[in-house]
Structure formats: structure tokens, C-alpha cells
mmCIF file of C-alpha atoms in Angstrom:
data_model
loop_
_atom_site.group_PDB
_atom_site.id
_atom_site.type_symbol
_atom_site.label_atom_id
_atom_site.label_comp_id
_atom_site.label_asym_id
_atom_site.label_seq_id
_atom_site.Cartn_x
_atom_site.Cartn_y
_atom_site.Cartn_z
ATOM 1 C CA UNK A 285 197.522 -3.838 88.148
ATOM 2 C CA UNK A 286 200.250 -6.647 88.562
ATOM 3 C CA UNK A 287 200.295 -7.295 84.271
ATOM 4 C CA UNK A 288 203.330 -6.045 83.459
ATOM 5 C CA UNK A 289 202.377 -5.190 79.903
ATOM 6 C CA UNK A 290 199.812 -3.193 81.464
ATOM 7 C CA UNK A 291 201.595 -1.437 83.430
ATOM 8 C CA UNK A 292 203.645 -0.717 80.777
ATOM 9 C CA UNK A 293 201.406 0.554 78.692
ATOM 10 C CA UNK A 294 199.701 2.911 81.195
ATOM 11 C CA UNK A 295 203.003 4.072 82.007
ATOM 12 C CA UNK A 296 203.337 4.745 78.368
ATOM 13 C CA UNK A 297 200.221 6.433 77.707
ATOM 14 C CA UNK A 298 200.093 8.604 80.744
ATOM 15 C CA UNK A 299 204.232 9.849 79.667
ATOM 16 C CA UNK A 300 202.752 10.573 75.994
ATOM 17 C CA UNK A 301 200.155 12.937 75.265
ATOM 18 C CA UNK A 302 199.782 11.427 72.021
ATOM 19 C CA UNK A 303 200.529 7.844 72.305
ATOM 20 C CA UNK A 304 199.845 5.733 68.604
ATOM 21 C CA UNK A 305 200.201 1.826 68.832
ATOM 22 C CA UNK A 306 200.899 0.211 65.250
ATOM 23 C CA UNK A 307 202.676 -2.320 63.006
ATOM 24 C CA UNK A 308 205.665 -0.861 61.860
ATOM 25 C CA UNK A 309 206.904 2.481 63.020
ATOM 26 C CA UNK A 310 205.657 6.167 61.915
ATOM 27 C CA UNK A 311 208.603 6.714 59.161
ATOM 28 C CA UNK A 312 207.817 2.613 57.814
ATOM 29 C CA UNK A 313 204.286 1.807 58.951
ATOM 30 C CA UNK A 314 203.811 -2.040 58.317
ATOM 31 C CA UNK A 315 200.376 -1.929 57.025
ATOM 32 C CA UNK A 316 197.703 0.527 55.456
ATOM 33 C CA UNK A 317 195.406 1.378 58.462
ATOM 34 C CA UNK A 318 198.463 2.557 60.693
ATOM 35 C CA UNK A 319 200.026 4.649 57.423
ATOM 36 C CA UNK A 320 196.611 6.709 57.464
ATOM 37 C CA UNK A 321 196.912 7.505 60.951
ATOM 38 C CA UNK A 322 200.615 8.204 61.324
ATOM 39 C CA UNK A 323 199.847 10.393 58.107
ATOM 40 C CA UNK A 324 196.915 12.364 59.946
ATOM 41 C CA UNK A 325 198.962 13.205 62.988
ATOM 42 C CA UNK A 326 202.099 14.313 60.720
ATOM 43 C CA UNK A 327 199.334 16.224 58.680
ATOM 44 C CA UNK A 328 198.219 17.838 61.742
ATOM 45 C CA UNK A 329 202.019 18.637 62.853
ATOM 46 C CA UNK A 330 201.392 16.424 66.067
ATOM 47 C CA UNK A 331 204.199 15.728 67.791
ATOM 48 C CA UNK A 332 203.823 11.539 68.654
ATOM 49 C CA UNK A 333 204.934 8.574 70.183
ATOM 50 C CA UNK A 334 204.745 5.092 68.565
ATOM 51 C CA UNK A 335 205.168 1.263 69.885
ATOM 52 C CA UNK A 336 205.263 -1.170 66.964
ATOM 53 C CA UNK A 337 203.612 -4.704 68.059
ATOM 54 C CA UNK A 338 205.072 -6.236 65.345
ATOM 55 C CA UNK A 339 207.914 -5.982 67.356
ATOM 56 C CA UNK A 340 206.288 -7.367 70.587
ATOM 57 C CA UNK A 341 203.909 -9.981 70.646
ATOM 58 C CA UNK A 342 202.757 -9.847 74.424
ATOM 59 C CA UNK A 343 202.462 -6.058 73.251
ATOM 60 C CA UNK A 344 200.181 -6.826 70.304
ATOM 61 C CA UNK A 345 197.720 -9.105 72.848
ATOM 62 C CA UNK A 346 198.152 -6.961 75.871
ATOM 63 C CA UNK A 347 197.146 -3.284 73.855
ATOM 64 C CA UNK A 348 193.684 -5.217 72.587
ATOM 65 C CA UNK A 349 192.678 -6.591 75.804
ATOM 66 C CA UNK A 350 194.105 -3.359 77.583
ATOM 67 C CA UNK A 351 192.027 -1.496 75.500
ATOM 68 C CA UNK A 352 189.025 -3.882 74.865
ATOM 69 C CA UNK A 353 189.613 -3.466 71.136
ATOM 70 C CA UNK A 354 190.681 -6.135 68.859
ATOM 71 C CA UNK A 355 192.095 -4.298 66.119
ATOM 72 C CA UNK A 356 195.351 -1.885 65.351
ATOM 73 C CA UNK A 357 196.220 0.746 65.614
ATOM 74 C CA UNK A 358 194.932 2.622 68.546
ATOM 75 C CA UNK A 359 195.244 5.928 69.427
ATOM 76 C CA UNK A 360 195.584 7.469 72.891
ATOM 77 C CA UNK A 361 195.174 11.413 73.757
ATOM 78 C CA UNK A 362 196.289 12.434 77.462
ATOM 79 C CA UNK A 363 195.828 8.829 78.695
ATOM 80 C CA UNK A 364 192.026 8.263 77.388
ATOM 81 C CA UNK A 365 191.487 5.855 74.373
ATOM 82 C CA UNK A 366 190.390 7.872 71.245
ATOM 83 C CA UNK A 367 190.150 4.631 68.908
ATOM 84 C CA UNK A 368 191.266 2.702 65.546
ATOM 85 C CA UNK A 369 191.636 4.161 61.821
ATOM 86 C CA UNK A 370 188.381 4.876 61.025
ATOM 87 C CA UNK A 371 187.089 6.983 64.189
ATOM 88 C CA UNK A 372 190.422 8.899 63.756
ATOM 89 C CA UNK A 373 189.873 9.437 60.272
ATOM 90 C CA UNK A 374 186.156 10.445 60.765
ATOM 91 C CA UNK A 375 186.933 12.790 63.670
ATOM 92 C CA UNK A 376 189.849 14.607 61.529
ATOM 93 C CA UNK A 377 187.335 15.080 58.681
ATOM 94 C CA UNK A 378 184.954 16.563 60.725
ATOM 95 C CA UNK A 379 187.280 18.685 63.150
ATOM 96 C CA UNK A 380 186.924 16.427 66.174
ATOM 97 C CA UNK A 381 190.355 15.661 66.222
ATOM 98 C CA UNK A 382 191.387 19.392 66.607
ATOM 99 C CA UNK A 383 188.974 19.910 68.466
ATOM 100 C CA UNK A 384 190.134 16.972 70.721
ATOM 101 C CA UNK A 385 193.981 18.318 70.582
ATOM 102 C CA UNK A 386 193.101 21.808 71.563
ATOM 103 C CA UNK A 387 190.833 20.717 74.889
ATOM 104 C CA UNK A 388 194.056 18.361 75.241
ATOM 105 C CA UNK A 389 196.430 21.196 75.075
ATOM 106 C CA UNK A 390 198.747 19.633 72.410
ATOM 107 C CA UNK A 391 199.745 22.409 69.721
ATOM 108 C CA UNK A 392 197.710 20.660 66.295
ATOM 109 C CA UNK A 393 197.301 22.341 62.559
ATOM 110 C CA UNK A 394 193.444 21.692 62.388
ATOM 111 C CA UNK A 395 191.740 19.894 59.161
ATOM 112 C CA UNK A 396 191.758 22.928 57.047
ATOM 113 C CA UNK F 164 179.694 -23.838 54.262
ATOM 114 C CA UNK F 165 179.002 -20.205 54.392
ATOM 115 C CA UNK F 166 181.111 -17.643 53.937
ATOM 116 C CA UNK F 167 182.247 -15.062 56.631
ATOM 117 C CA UNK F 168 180.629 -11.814 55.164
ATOM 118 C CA UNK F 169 177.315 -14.030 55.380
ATOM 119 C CA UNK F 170 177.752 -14.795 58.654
ATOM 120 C CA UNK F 171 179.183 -11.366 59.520
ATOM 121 C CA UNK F 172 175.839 -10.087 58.073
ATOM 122 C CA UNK F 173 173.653 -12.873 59.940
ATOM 123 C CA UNK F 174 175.220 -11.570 63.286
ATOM 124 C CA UNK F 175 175.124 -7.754 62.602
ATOM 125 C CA UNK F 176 170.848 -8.433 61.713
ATOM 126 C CA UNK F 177 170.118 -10.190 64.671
ATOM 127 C CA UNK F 178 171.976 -8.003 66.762
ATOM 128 C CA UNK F 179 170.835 -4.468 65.472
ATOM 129 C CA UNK F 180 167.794 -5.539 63.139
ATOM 130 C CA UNK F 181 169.714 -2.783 60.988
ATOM 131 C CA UNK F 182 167.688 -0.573 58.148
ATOM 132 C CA UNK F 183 170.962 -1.350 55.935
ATOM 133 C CA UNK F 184 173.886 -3.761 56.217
ATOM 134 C CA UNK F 185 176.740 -3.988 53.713
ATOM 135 C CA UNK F 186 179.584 -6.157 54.473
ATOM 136 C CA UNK F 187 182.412 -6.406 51.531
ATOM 137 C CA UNK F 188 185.323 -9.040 51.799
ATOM 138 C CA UNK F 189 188.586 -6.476 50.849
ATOM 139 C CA UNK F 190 191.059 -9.592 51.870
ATOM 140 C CA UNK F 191 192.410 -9.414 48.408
ATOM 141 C CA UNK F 192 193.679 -5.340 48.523
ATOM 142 C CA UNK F 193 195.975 -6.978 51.884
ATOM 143 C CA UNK F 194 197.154 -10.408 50.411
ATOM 144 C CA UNK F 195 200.240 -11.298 51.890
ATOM 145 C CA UNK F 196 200.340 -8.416 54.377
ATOM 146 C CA UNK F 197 200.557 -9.780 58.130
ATOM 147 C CA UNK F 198 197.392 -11.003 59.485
ATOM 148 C CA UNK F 199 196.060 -12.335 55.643
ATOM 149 C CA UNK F 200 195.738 -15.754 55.116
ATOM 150 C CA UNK F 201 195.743 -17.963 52.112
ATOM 151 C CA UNK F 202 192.576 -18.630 52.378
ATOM 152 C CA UNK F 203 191.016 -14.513 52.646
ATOM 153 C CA UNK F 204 188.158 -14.058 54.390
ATOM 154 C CA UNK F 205 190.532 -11.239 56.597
ATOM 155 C CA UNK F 206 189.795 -7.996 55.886
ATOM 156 C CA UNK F 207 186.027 -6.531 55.634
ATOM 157 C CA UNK F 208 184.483 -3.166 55.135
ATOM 158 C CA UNK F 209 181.244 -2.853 57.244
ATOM 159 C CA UNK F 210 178.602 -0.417 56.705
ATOM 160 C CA UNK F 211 175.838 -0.720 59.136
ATOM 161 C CA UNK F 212 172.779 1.872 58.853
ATOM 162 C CA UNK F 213 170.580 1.063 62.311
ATOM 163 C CA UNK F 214 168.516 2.766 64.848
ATOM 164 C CA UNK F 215 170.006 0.986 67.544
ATOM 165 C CA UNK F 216 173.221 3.457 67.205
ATOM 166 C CA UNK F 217 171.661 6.780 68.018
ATOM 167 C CA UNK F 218 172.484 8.521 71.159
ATOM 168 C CA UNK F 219 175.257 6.448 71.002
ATOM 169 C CA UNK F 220 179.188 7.716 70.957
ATOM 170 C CA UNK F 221 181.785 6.333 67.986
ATOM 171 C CA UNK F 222 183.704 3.825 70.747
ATOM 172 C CA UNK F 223 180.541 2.352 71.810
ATOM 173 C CA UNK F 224 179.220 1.790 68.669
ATOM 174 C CA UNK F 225 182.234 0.365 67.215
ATOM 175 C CA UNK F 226 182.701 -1.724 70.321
ATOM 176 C CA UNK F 227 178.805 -3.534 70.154
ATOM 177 C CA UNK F 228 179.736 -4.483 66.523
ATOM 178 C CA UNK F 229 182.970 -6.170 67.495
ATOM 179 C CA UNK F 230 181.266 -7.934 70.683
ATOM 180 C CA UNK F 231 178.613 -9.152 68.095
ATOM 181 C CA UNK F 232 181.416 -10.267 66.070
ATOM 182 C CA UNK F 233 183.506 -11.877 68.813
ATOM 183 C CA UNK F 234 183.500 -15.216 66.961
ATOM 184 C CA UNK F 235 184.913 -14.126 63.900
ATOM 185 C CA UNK F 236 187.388 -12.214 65.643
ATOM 186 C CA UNK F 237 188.841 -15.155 67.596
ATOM 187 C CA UNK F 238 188.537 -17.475 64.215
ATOM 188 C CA UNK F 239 190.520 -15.049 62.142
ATOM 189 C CA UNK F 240 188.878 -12.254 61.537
ATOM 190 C CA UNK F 241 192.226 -9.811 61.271
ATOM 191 C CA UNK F 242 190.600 -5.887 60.299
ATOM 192 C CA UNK F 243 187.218 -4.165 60.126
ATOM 193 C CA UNK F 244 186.440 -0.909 58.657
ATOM 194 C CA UNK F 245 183.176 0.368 60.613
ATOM 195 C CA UNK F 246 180.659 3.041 59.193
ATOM 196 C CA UNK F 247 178.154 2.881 61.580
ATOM 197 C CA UNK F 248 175.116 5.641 61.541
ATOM 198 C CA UNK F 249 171.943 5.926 62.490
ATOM 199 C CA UNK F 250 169.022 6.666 60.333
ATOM 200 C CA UNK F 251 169.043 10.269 58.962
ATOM 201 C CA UNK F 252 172.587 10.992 59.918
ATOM 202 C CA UNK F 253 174.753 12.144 57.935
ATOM 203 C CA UNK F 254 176.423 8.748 55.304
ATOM 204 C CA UNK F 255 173.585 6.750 56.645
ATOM 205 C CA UNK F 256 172.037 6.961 52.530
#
């Protein structure tokens, strides 16, 4: 991989177990889609890292075609792509998500 | 012309012949939020019920509607919200 934005973000995602990228940051998230997310993690007492594209426009190109997905945000667990808003919403309402966390090893409060 | 939740729902039938397809424009709950336009047509909520899903995991299911919707995506299309089921499952009704 010579992209640098790439490399970057593998170097990112690989460093953070939970890696979230989204417009705006997780204590002023710039749009409604990232706000339920950040909100599900802090819910779940998830410790989390955030990049904010908004802030980085090769960042904002290079995490969709990185990812093959041409939306934000994105979630990453332990390196692996878990998706956008609504999988991570549907996977917290059924348990997946804790379910996910605890097979990751990352300390989570479950749905309940 | 037609409208982008028509063609959205053009593409989505020819791709997964789908027992249920319900696209709704929500551009106007995100006016002036980054990635709206003037003009809408921005923001959709997509419901596709279709037999072509089962077996099939949420990332690749979510990823056969965007390829289907590649166009849209690279003419503006900004944000989709995806329930995608097959028959009998549960949200599919």
C-alpha cells in the first residue's frame, strides 16, 4: 500500500480497537447519523477513537474507497469493518454489538 | 424528468425484482446540513423486502444496494438509510 491515506488509516484502525470515522467529533458530531453512533458507543461505555472528515477532505474520499462504502460514518472493531448507522444501530438492538465487543475483548455495557 | 426516488426504485426492481420497495426522499429533515443541496433529492430512507438477500450478511447486502445505486451516488446522492430483509424475516411486513 503506497496511498498514504491508506496507510494512515490502517495504521489507525489496527492502533484502535474501536476506531469511529465521522463529521464532527464525538462531544459535537456534525450531523445526525454520526450523533446516533457516537451515542451507542457512549451508551455502551466503549471507550473510542474518532477522525472527523470534515476536517480532512483526502480523509473523507480515502475512508469510502478504503472501505468500499460511500457513506459516513463507519465503524471499525479490532481492524475489521463493522459498517454505517444503521447496521450499528440494528446490531445494538439486537445484541450483536455486545456480542461483537465481547469476542473483541473490549469491556462494553450490553443493550440491556 | 424523473425524480431520484423513482429512479432509485427503477434500479433497486431490476436489480432484486424485490417483493416490496419503499424509497422516501427525507432531504428536507437535513436542509442545510453538509452534503444537502438546494435542490434535495439528498437524503433517502430505503426499505427493500427481497428474496435475493437471504443467506446473505448485513455488509453485503448493504453493499449490492449501493453498487446498484452507484449512479446516484456519484450524481449526489449524499445518505441512505437501508432496511433490507428477506421475506419472512423479522421487519420484512
Amino acid at each position: 500500500m503506497s496511498n498514504p491515506v491508506f496507510e494512515r488509516i490502517q495504521s489507525d484502525i489496527t492502533e484502535n480497537p474501536v476506531m469511529l470515522y465521522m463529521k464532527g467529533n464525538a462531544m459535537f458530531p456534525q450531523c445526525g447519523f454520526s450523533a446516533r453512533v457516537v451515542q451507542i458507543l457512549s451508551h455502551m461505555n466503549v471507550p473510542f477513537k474518532t477522525a472527523n472528515v470534515l476536517e480532512d477532505p483526502e480523509l473523507r474520499d480515502g475512508i469510502k474507497e478504503f472501505s468500499n462504502w460511500p457513506t459516513i460514518p463507519q465503524l471499525y472493531v479490532k481492524g475489521e469493518f463493522v459498517g454505517g448507522c444503521d447496521i450499528v444501530t440494528e446490531m445494538f438492538q439486537s445484541g450483536e454489538l455486545a456480542g461483537l465487543f465481547e469476542k473483541a475483548g473490549i469491556p462494553a455495557k450490553s443493550a440491556a | 424528468m424523473t425524480g431520484r426516488a423513482e429512479r432509485i426504485t427503477a434500479l433497486l426492481r431490476e436489480r432484486f425484482a424485490p417483493a416490496r420497495v419503499e424509497v422516501v426522499d427525507e432531504s428536507a429533515r437535513h436542509a442545510g446540513h453538509a452534503g444537502a443541496r438546494p435542490e434535495g433529492e439528498t437524503h433517502f430512507a430505503v426499505t427493500v423486502v427481497a428474496e435475493a438477500f437471504r443467506g446473505r450478511g448485513r455488509l453485503a447486502r448493504s453493499r449490492a444496494v449501493h453498487e446498484a445505486l452507484g449512479a446516484e451516488f456519484a450524481g449526489g446522492l449524499h445518505a441512505l438509510s437501508l432496511t433490507l430483509r428477506a421475506p419472512g424475516e423479522p421487519g420484512a411486513e
